[in-house]
Coordinates of C-alpha atoms in Angstrom, one line a residue:
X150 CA 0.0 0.0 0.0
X151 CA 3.1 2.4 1.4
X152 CA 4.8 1.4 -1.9
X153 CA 1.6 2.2 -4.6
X154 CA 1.2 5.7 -2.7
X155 CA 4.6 6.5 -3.2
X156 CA 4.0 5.8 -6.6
X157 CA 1.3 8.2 -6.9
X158 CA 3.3 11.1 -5.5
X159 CA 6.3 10.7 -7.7
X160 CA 3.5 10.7 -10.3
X161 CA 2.3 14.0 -9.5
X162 CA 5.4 15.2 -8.9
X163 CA 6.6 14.5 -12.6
X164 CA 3.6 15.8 -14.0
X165 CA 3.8 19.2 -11.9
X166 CA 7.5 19.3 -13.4
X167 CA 6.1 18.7 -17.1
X168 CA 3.6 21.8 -16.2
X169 CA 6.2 23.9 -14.9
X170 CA 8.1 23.5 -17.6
X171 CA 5.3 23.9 -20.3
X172 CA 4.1 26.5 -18.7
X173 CA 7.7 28.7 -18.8
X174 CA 7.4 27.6 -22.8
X175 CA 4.6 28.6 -24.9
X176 CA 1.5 27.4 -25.7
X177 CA 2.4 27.3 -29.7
X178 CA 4.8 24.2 -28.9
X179 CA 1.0 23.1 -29.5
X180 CA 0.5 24.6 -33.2
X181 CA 0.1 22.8 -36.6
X182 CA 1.8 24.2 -39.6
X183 CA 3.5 27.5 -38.4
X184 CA 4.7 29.8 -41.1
X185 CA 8.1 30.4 -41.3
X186 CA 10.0 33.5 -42.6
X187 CA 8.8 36.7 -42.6
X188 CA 5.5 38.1 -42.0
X189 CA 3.5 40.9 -40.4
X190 CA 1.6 40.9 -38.0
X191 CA -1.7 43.0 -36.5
X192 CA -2.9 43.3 -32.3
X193 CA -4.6 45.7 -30.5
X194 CA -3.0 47.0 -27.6
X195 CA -4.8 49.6 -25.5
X196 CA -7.2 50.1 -27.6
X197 CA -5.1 51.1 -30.5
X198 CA -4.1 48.9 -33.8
X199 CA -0.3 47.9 -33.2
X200 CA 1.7 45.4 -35.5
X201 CA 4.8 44.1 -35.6
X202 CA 7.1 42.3 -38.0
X203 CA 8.0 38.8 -37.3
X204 CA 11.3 36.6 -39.0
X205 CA 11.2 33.2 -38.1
X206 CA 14.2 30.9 -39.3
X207 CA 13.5 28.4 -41.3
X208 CA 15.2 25.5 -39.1
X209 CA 12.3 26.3 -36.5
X210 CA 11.0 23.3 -35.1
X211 CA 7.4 23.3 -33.6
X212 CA 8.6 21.1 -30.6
X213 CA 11.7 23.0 -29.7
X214 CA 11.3 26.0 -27.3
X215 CA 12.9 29.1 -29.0
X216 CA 14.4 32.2 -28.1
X217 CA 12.8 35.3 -29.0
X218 CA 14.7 39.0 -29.7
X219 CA 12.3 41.9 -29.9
X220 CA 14.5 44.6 -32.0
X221 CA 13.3 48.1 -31.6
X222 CA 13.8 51.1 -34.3
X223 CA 14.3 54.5 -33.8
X224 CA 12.3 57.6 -34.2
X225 CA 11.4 58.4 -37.3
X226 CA 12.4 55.0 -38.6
X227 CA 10.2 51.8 -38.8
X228 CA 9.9 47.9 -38.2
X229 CA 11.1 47.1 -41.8
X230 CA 14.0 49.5 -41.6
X231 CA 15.3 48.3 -38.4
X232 CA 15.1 44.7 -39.9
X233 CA 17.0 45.5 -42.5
X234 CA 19.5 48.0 -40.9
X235 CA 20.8 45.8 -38.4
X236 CA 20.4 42.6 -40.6
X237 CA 19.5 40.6 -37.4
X238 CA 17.2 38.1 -39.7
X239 CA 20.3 36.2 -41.2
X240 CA 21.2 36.2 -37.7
X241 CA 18.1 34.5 -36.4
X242 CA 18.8 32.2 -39.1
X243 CA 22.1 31.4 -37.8
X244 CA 21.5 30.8 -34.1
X245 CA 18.1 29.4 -34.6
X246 CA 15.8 32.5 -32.9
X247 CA 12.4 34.3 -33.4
X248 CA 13.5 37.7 -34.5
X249 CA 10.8 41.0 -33.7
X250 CA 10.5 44.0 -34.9
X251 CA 7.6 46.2 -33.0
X252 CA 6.4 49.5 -34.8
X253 CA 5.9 52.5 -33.3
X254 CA 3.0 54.6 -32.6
X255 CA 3.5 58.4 -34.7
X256 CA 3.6 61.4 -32.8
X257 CA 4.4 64.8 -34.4
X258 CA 4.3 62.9 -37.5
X259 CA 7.3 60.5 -36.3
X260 CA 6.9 56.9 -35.3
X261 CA 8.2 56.5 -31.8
X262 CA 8.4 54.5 -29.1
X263 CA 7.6 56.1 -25.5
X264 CA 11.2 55.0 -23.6
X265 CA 10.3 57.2 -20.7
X266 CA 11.2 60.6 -21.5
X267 CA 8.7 63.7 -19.7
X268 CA 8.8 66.9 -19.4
X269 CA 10.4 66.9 -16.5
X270 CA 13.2 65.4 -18.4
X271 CA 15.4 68.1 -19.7
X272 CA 16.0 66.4 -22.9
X273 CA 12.8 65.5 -23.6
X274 CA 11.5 67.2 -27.4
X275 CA 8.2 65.1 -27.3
X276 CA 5.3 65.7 -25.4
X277 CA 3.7 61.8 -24.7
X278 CA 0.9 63.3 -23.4
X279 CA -0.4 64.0 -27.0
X280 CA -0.3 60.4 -27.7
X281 CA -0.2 57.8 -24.1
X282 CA 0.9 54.8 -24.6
X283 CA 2.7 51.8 -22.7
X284 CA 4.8 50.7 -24.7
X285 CA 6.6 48.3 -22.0
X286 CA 3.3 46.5 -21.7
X287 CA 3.0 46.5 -25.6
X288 CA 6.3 44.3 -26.0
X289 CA 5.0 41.9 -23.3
X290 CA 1.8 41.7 -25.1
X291 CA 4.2 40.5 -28.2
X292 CA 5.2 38.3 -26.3
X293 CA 2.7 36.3 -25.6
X294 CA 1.2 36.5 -29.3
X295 CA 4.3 35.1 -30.8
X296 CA 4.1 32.5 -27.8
X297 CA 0.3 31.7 -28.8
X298 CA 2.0 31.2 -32.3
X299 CA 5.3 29.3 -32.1
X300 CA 6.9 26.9 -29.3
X301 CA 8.4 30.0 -27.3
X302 CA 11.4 29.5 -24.9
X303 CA 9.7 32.2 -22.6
X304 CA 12.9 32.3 -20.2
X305 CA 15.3 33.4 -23.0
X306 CA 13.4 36.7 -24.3
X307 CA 15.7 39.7 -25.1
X308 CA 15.8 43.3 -25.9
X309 CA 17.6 45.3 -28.1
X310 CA 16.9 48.1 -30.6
X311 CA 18.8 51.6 -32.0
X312 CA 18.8 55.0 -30.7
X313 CA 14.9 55.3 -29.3
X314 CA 14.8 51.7 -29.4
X315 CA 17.8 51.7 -27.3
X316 CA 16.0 53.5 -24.7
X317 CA 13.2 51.4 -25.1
X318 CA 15.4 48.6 -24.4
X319 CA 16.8 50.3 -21.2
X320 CA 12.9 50.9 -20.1
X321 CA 12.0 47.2 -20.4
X322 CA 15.4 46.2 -18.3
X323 CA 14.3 48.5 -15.6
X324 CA 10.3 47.7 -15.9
X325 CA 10.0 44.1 -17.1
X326 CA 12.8 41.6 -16.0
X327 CA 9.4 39.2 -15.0
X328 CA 9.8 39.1 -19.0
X329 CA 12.9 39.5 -20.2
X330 CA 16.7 38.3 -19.7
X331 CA 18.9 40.4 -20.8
X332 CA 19.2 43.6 -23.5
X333 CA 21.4 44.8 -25.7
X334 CA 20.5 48.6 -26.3
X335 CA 22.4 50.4 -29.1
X336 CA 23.1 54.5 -29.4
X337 CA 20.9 55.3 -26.5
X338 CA 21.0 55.9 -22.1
X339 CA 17.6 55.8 -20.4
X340 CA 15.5 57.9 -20.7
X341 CA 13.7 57.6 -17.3
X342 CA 15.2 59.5 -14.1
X343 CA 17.6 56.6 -12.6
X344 CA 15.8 56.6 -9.7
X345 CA 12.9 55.0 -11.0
X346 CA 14.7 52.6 -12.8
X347 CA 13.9 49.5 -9.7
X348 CA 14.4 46.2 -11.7
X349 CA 13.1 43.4 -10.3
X350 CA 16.0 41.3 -10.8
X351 CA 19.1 41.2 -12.8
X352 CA 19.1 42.4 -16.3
X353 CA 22.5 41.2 -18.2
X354 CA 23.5 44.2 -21.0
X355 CA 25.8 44.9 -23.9
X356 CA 25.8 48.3 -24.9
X357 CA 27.2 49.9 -28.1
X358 CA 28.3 53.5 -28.3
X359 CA 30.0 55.9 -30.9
X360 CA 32.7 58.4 -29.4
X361 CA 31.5 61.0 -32.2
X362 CA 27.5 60.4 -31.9
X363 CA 25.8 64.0 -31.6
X364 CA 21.9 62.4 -31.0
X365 CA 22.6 60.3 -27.8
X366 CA 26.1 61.8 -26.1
X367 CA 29.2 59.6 -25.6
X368 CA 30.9 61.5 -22.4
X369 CA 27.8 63.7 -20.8
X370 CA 24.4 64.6 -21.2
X371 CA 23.6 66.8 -24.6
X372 CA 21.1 65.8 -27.8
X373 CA 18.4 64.0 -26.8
X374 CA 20.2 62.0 -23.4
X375 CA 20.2 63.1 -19.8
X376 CA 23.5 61.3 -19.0
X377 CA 26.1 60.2 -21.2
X378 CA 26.9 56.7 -22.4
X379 CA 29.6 56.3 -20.1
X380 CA 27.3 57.0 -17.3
X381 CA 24.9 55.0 -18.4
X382 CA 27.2 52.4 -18.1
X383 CA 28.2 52.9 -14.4
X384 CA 24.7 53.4 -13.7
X385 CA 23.0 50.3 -15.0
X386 CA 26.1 48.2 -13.3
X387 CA 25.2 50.0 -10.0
X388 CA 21.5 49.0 -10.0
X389 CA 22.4 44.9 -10.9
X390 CA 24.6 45.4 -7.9
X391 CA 28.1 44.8 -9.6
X392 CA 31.4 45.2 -7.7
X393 CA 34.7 46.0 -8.1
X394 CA 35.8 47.9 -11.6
X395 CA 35.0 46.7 -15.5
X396 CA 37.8 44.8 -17.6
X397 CA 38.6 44.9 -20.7
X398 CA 37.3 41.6 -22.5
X399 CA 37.1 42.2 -26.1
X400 CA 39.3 44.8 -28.6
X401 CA 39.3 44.6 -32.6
X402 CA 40.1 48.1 -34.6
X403 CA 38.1 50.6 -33.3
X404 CA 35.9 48.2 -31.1
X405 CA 36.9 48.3 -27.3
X406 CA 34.4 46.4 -25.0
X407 CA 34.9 46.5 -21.0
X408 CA 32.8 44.2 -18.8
X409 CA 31.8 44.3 -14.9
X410 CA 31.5 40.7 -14.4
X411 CA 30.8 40.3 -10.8
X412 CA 26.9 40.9 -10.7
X413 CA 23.8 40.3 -9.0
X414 CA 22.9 37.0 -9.8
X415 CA 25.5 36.4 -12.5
X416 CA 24.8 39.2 -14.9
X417 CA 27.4 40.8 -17.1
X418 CA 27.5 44.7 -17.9
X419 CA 29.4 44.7 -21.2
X420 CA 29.8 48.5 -22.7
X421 CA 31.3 48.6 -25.8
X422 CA 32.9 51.8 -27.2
X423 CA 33.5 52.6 -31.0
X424 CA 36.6 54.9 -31.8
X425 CA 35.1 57.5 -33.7
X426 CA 31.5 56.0 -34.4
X427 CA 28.6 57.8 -35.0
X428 CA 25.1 57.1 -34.4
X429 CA 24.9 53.7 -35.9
X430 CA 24.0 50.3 -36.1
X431 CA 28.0 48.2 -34.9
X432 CA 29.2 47.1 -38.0
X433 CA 26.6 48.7 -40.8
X434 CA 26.7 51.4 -42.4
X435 CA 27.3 55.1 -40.9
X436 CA 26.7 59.2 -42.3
X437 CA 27.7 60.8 -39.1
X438 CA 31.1 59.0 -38.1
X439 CA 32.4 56.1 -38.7
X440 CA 31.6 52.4 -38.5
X441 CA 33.3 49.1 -37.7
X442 CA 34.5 46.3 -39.1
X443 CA 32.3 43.9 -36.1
X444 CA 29.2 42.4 -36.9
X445 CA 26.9 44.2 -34.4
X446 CA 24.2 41.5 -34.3
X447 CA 26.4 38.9 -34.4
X448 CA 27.7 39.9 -30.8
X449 CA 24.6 41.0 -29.8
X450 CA 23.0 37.3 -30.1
X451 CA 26.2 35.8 -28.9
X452 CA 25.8 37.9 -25.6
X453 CA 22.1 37.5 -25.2
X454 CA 21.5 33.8 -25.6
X455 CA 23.5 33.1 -23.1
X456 CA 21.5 34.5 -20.2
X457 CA 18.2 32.7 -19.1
X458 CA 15.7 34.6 -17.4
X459 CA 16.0 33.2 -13.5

């Protein structure tokens, strides 16, 4: 009798696992026929029509759980543009992720994504009152579409995006670590004031940032950022709780990266600086300053697929 009730509970206990475990992947592990590639994609969020564009690789396979990068533009540009720009798609194919690119909501004519900047903010050019929206809670809503759609690895969901979307991607570390692992935000600081910037956890980062960019300041606050890169830097290593002082773990050409490598639960703050850069995509090409020879995306994924959401 003792021995058939064990039974039982280890029962249970396997199939609580299984649930666990189902339940951190996605629903679409379920789905028949999934398209692969690219396509576009319409929800409503907040009562608005949103879309987003959605690559996925073609060695997908409906019964393995798969990573997911959301890829945000930058003001003024689009979902399409960012895809292409940063050529993250023959990434995706590469490493075997989902691949997201959200579009932005216009105000004053320019699609934008609302990274936190208000009028308190003395950088701050646009007036979100004109058009609210949460755009934190609109890339957790993508989430779980894609994850309705496609066997989803929901612990290994990133965050990366240009200029405004590297704000954006700064926002979501600070406001949605329940959601994501880690971000990699690229020619933009956060836009919120630091001090409400309270992640919940750990949020791994590699950052990119051009010496010569005039939109989002290397050294100090000016354009459109309230604190320089470099202080961005110190200041997202201070709230995941790093110690001691960043090293030097990566240098080709013009390319220097430093990391702080003793974080809150084993995060890595990686800030990479480019010699000269402007405000660009790593590794793609540049008008104001110049480029490099590294593939941006490439290191991006690299950095990112390595973290798993705790």
């Amino acid at each position: 009798m003792m021995k058939r009730v064990l039974l039982i509970l280890v029962g249970f206990l396997i199939l609580g696992l299984e649930a666990g475990n189902h339940e951190e992947n996605a629903s679409g592990c379920d789905a028949l026929n999934p398209v692969l590639g690219k396509t576009t994609v319409s929800i409503e969020h907040e009562g608005k029509d949103r879309s987003y564009r959605l690559y996925v690789p073609k060695n997908y396979k409906s019964d393995t759980p798969t990573p997911l990068i959301i890829n945000f533009h930058g003001t003024g540009s689009n979902a399409e543009q960012q895809a292409i720009y940063s050529d993250m798609d023959s990434v995706a194919e590469k490493k075997g992720f989902i691949h997201v690119n959200p579009q932005g909501l216009e105000l004053d004519g320019r699609p934008v994504f609302n990274a936190g900047l208000t009028m308190e903010s003395p950088a701050n050019k646009r007036d979100f009152s004109k058009a609210p929206r949460d755009d934190v809670d609109f890339a957790k809503t993508i989430v779980e579409d894609v994850s309705t759609k496609y066997c989803l690895n929901k612990k290994k969901v990133y965050s990366t995006g240009m200029s405004n979307g590297g704000r954006m991607s700064y926002r979501i570390g600070c406001e949605a670590a329940d959601t994501f692992a880690a971000i990699a935000p690229v020619a933009g600081v956060l836009s919120l004031p630091p001090e409400k910037c309270q992640p919940t956890k750990a949020v791994p980062s590699i950052a990119f940032h051009g010496t010569w960019d005039l939109v989002s300041s290397y050294k100090k606050a000016g354009g459109f950022s309230t604190m320089g890169a470099i202080q961005m830097f110190s200041l997202w290593a201070k709230k995941n709780q790093c110690k001691g002082k960043p090293i030097v773990t990566f240098q080709e050409n013009n390319v220097s990266c430093e990391s702080y490598q003793s974080c809150a639960e084993g995060a890595e703050i990686k800030f990479c600086t480019i010699d000269r850069g402007g405000h660009c995509w790593p590794g793609r090409p540049c008008r104001l300053g110049a480029s490099s020879t590294i593939n941006g995306s490439e290191m991006i994924a690299e950095f990112l697929l390595q973290f798993e959401r705790n």
